[in-house]
Amino acid sequence: VGGPIALVQDGDPIRIDARKETRTVDCLISDEEWAARRAAWRPPPLKSTKGTLYKYICTVKSASEGCVTDEAPEADALASENDRLRARIMELEGAPAR
């Protein structure tokens, strides 16, 4: 979570070089300012702490990794727990488990 873009603030000077051989975006602040921002940065709170959105937040990979959810190690554990809970609900409701 985070990365250099999380440390950029409104008003920071930005240099964009869109030439084919360069293609860079630089935030023109000092190394000391970067270090201070990095030390002060805290991840934002999750937008959800339960339910389907929370499960998605916990399992989705980053955009650079394809935003997939089925390859995250937590996905298998969540799927197993989901199956267990579904079977228990079916049992309590008197319906045959799948």
mmCIF file with all atom_site columns, C-alpha atoms in Angstrom:
data_model
loop_
_atom_site.group_PDB
_atom_site.id
_atom_site.type_symbol
_atom_site.label_atom_id
_atom_site.label_alt_id
_atom_site.label_comp_id
_atom_site.label_asym_id
_atom_site.label_entity_id
_atom_site.label_seq_id
_atom_site.pdbx_PDB_ins_code
_atom_site.Cartn_x
_atom_site.Cartn_y
_atom_site.Cartn_z
_atom_site.occupancy
_atom_site.B_iso_or_equiv
_atom_site.pdbx_formal_charge
_atom_site.auth_seq_id
_atom_site.auth_comp_id
_atom_site.auth_asym_id
_atom_site.auth_atom_id
_atom_site.pdbx_PDB_model_num
ATOM 1  C CA . VAL A 1 1  ? 0.000   0.000   0.000   1.00 0.00 ? 1  VAL A CA 1
ATOM 2  C CA . GLY A 1 2  ? 1.274   3.400   -0.840  1.00 0.00 ? 2  GLY A CA 1
ATOM 3  C CA . GLY A 1 3  ? 4.348   4.200   -2.845  1.00 0.00 ? 3  GLY A CA 1
ATOM 4  C CA . PRO A 1 4  ? 5.771   7.485   -4.082  1.00 0.00 ? 4  PRO A CA 1
ATOM 5  C CA . ILE A 1 5  ? 2.473   8.699   -5.538  1.00 0.00 ? 5  ILE A CA 1
ATOM 6  C CA . ALA A 1 6  ? 0.870   8.467   -2.074  1.00 0.00 ? 6  ALA A CA 1
ATOM 7  C CA . LEU A 1 7  ? 3.352   11.095  -0.886  1.00 0.00 ? 7  LEU A CA 1
ATOM 8  C CA . VAL A 1 8  ? 2.611   13.698  -3.575  1.00 0.00 ? 8  VAL A CA 1
ATOM 9  C CA . GLN A 1 9  ? 0.667   16.681  -2.249  1.00 0.00 ? 9  GLN A CA 1
ATOM 10 C CA . ASP A 1 10 ? -1.354  19.446  -3.856  1.00 0.00 ? 10 ASP A CA 1
ATOM 11 C CA . GLY A 1 11 ? 0.952   22.200  -5.047  1.00 0.00 ? 11 GLY A CA 1
ATOM 12 C CA . ASP A 1 12 ? 4.062   20.012  -5.474  1.00 0.00 ? 12 ASP A CA 1
ATOM 13 C CA . PRO A 1 13 ? 6.004   20.988  -8.591  1.00 0.00 ? 13 PRO A CA 1
ATOM 14 C CA . ILE A 1 14 ? 5.836   18.210  -11.182 1.00 0.00 ? 14 ILE A CA 1
ATOM 15 C CA . ARG A 1 15 ? 7.976   17.775  -14.301 1.00 0.00 ? 15 ARG A CA 1
ATOM 16 C CA . ILE A 1 16 ? 6.609   15.617  -17.132 1.00 0.00 ? 16 ILE A CA 1
ATOM 17 C CA . ASP A 1 17 ? 8.885   14.570  -19.976 1.00 0.00 ? 17 ASP A CA 1
ATOM 18 C CA . ALA A 1 18 ? 6.731   12.814  -22.577 1.00 0.00 ? 18 ALA A CA 1
ATOM 19 C CA . ARG A 1 19 ? 9.451   12.309  -25.167 1.00 0.00 ? 19 ARG A CA 1
ATOM 20 C CA . LYS A 1 20 ? 9.396   8.740   -26.455 1.00 0.00 ? 20 LYS A CA 1
ATOM 21 C CA . GLU A 1 21 ? 12.924  7.980   -25.260 1.00 0.00 ? 21 GLU A CA 1
ATOM 22 C CA . THR A 1 22 ? 12.340  9.412   -21.769 1.00 0.00 ? 22 THR A CA 1
ATOM 23 C CA . ARG A 1 23 ? 8.710   9.234   -20.589 1.00 0.00 ? 23 ARG A CA 1
ATOM 24 C CA . THR A 1 24 ? 9.180   10.337  -16.990 1.00 0.00 ? 24 THR A CA 1
ATOM 25 C CA . VAL A 1 25 ? 7.131   12.086  -14.334 1.00 0.00 ? 25 VAL A CA 1
ATOM 26 C CA . ASP A 1 26 ? 9.162   13.661  -11.526 1.00 0.00 ? 26 ASP A CA 1
ATOM 27 C CA . CYS A 1 27 ? 7.994   15.346  -8.343  1.00 0.00 ? 27 CYS A CA 1
ATOM 28 C CA . LEU A 1 28 ? 10.501  18.097  -7.688  1.00 0.00 ? 28 LEU A CA 1
ATOM 29 C CA . ILE A 1 29 ? 10.810  18.033  -3.897  1.00 0.00 ? 29 ILE A CA 1
ATOM 30 C CA . SER A 1 30 ? 13.945  17.490  -1.819  1.00 0.00 ? 30 SER A CA 1
ATOM 31 C CA . ASP A 1 31 ? 15.135  14.115  -0.564  1.00 0.00 ? 31 ASP A CA 1
ATOM 32 C CA . GLU A 1 32 ? 14.632  15.414  2.977   1.00 0.00 ? 32 GLU A CA 1
ATOM 33 C CA . GLU A 1 33 ? 10.982  16.252  2.236   1.00 0.00 ? 33 GLU A CA 1
ATOM 34 C CA . TRP A 1 34 ? 10.442  12.791  0.696   1.00 0.00 ? 34 TRP A CA 1
ATOM 35 C CA . ALA A 1 35 ? 11.927  11.209  3.830   1.00 0.00 ? 35 ALA A CA 1
ATOM 36 C CA . ALA A 1 36 ? 9.730   13.304  6.133   1.00 0.00 ? 36 ALA A CA 1
ATOM 37 C CA . ARG A 1 37 ? 6.578   12.459  4.166   1.00 0.00 ? 37 ARG A CA 1
ATOM 38 C CA . ARG A 1 38 ? 7.498   8.768   4.067   1.00 0.00 ? 38 ARG A CA 1
ATOM 39 C CA . ALA A 1 39 ? 8.006   8.731   7.845   1.00 0.00 ? 39 ALA A CA 1
ATOM 40 C CA . ALA A 1 40 ? 4.678   10.517  8.480   1.00 0.00 ? 40 ALA A CA 1
ATOM 41 C CA . TRP A 1 41 ? 2.590   8.507   5.988   1.00 0.00 ? 41 TRP A CA 1
ATOM 42 C CA . ARG A 1 42 ? -0.055  6.130   7.324   1.00 0.00 ? 42 ARG A CA 1
ATOM 43 C CA . PRO A 1 43 ? -2.290  3.951   5.141   1.00 0.00 ? 43 PRO A CA 1
ATOM 44 C CA . PRO A 1 44 ? -5.861  5.228   4.860   1.00 0.00 ? 44 PRO A CA 1
ATOM 45 C CA . PRO A 1 45 ? -8.579  3.242   6.640   1.00 0.00 ? 45 PRO A CA 1
ATOM 46 C CA . LEU A 1 46 ? -10.291 0.517   4.645   1.00 0.00 ? 46 LEU A CA 1
ATOM 47 C CA . LYS A 1 47 ? -13.517 1.606   2.969   1.00 0.00 ? 47 LYS A CA 1
ATOM 48 C CA . SER A 1 48 ? -15.188 -1.536  4.299   1.00 0.00 ? 48 SER A CA 1
ATOM 49 C CA . THR A 1 49 ? -14.459 -3.839  7.228   1.00 0.00 ? 49 THR A CA 1
ATOM 50 C CA . LYS A 1 50 ? -16.945 -6.645  6.551   1.00 0.00 ? 50 LYS A CA 1
ATOM 51 C CA . GLY A 1 51 ? -18.909 -8.329  3.803   1.00 0.00 ? 51 GLY A CA 1
ATOM 52 C CA . THR A 1 52 ? -18.119 -8.898  0.165   1.00 0.00 ? 52 THR A CA 1
ATOM 53 C CA . LEU A 1 53 ? -16.305 -5.588  -0.373  1.00 0.00 ? 53 LEU A CA 1
ATOM 54 C CA . TYR A 1 54 ? -14.014 -6.369  2.570   1.00 0.00 ? 54 TYR A CA 1
ATOM 55 C CA . LYS A 1 55 ? -13.241 -9.821  1.143   1.00 0.00 ? 55 LYS A CA 1
ATOM 56 C CA . TYR A 1 56 ? -12.436 -8.177  -2.194  1.00 0.00 ? 56 TYR A CA 1
ATOM 57 C CA . ILE A 1 57 ? -10.172 -5.610  -0.518  1.00 0.00 ? 57 ILE A CA 1
ATOM 58 C CA . CYS A 1 58 ? -8.314  -8.399  1.290   1.00 0.00 ? 58 CYS A CA 1
ATOM 59 C CA . THR A 1 59 ? -7.744  -10.556 -1.785  1.00 0.00 ? 59 THR A CA 1
ATOM 60 C CA . VAL A 1 60 ? -7.377  -8.296  -4.832  1.00 0.00 ? 60 VAL A CA 1
ATOM 61 C CA . LYS A 1 61 ? -3.882  -7.791  -6.202  1.00 0.00 ? 61 LYS A CA 1
ATOM 62 C CA . SER A 1 62 ? -2.543  -4.459  -7.422  1.00 0.00 ? 62 SER A CA 1
ATOM 63 C CA . ALA A 1 63 ? -3.294  -3.056  -10.872 1.00 0.00 ? 63 ALA A CA 1
ATOM 64 C CA . SER A 1 64 ? 0.265   -3.847  -11.974 1.00 0.00 ? 64 SER A CA 1
ATOM 65 C CA . GLU A 1 65 ? -0.462  -7.499  -11.099 1.00 0.00 ? 65 GLU A CA 1
ATOM 66 C CA . GLY A 1 66 ? -3.774  -7.578  -12.971 1.00 0.00 ? 66 GLY A CA 1
ATOM 67 C CA . CYS A 1 67 ? -6.271  -6.826  -10.159 1.00 0.00 ? 67 CYS A CA 1
ATOM 68 C CA . VAL A 1 68 ? -6.967  -10.547 -9.844  1.00 0.00 ? 68 VAL A CA 1
ATOM 69 C CA . THR A 1 69 ? -8.526  -12.087 -6.742  1.00 0.00 ? 69 THR A CA 1
ATOM 70 C CA . ASP A 1 70 ? -8.140  -15.786 -7.422  1.00 0.00 ? 70 ASP A CA 1
ATOM 71 C CA . GLU A 1 71 ? -4.356  -15.910 -7.103  1.00 0.00 ? 71 GLU A CA 1
ATOM 72 C CA . ALA A 1 72 ? -4.070  -14.270 -3.693  1.00 0.00 ? 72 ALA A CA 1
ATOM 73 C CA . PRO A 1 73 ? -3.184  -16.827 -0.986  1.00 0.00 ? 73 PRO A CA 1
ATOM 74 C CA . GLU A 1 74 ? -5.988  -15.496 1.229   1.00 0.00 ? 74 GLU A CA 1
ATOM 75 C CA . ALA A 1 75 ? -8.568  -16.286 -1.467  1.00 0.00 ? 75 ALA A CA 1
ATOM 76 C CA . ASP A 1 76 ? -8.361  -20.044 -0.860  1.00 0.00 ? 76 ASP A CA 1
ATOM 77 C CA . ALA A 1 77 ? -8.758  -19.602 2.892   1.00 0.00 ? 77 ALA A CA 1
ATOM 78 C CA . LEU A 1 78 ? -11.726 -17.277 2.384   1.00 0.00 ? 78 LEU A CA 1
ATOM 79 C CA . ALA A 1 79 ? -13.335 -19.648 -0.093  1.00 0.00 ? 79 ALA A CA 1
ATOM 80 C CA . SER A 1 80 ? -12.949 -22.565 2.336   1.00 0.00 ? 80 SER A CA 1
ATOM 81 C CA . GLU A 1 81 ? -14.429 -20.543 5.175   1.00 0.00 ? 81 GLU A CA 1
ATOM 82 C CA . ASN A 1 82 ? -17.261 -19.403 2.911   1.00 0.00 ? 82 ASN A CA 1
ATOM 83 C CA . ASP A 1 83 ? -18.037 -23.015 1.958   1.00 0.00 ? 83 ASP A CA 1
ATOM 84 C CA . ARG A 1 84 ? -17.963 -24.048 5.618   1.00 0.00 ? 84 ARG A CA 1
ATOM 85 C CA . LEU A 1 85 ? -20.316 -21.231 6.623   1.00 0.00 ? 85 LEU A CA 1
ATOM 86 C CA . ARG A 1 86 ? -22.674 -21.935 3.707   1.00 0.00 ? 86 ARG A CA 1
ATOM 87 C CA . ALA A 1 87 ? -22.898 -25.607 4.732   1.00 0.00 ? 87 ALA A CA 1
ATOM 88 C CA . ARG A 1 88 ? -23.583 -24.633 8.348   1.00 0.00 ? 88 ARG A CA 1
ATOM 89 C CA . ILE A 1 89 ? -26.353 -22.215 7.314   1.00 0.00 ? 89 ILE A CA 1
ATOM 90 C CA . MET A 1 90 ? -27.924 -24.898 5.131   1.00 0.00 ? 90 MET A CA 1
ATOM 91 C CA . GLU A 1 91 ? -27.708 -27.323 8.045   1.00 0.00 ? 91 GLU A CA 1
ATOM 92 C CA . LEU A 1 92 ? -29.378 -24.864 10.425  1.00 0.00 ? 92 LEU A CA 1
ATOM 93 C CA . GLU A 1 93 ? -32.117 -24.130 7.907   1.00 0.00 ? 93 GLU A CA 1
ATOM 94 C CA . GLY A 1 94 ? -32.754 -27.850 7.421   1.00 0.00 ? 94 GLY A CA 1
ATOM 95 C CA . ALA A 1 95 ? -31.811 -27.834 3.752   1.00 0.00 ? 95 ALA A CA 1
ATOM 96 C CA . PRO A 1 96 ? -29.451 -30.467 2.352   1.00 0.00 ? 96 PRO A CA 1
ATOM 97 C CA . ALA A 1 97 ? -25.866 -29.232 1.984   1.00 0.00 ? 97 ALA A CA 1
ATOM 98 C CA . ARG A 1 98 ? -24.440 -28.963 -1.529  1.00 0.00 ? 98 ARG A CA 1
#
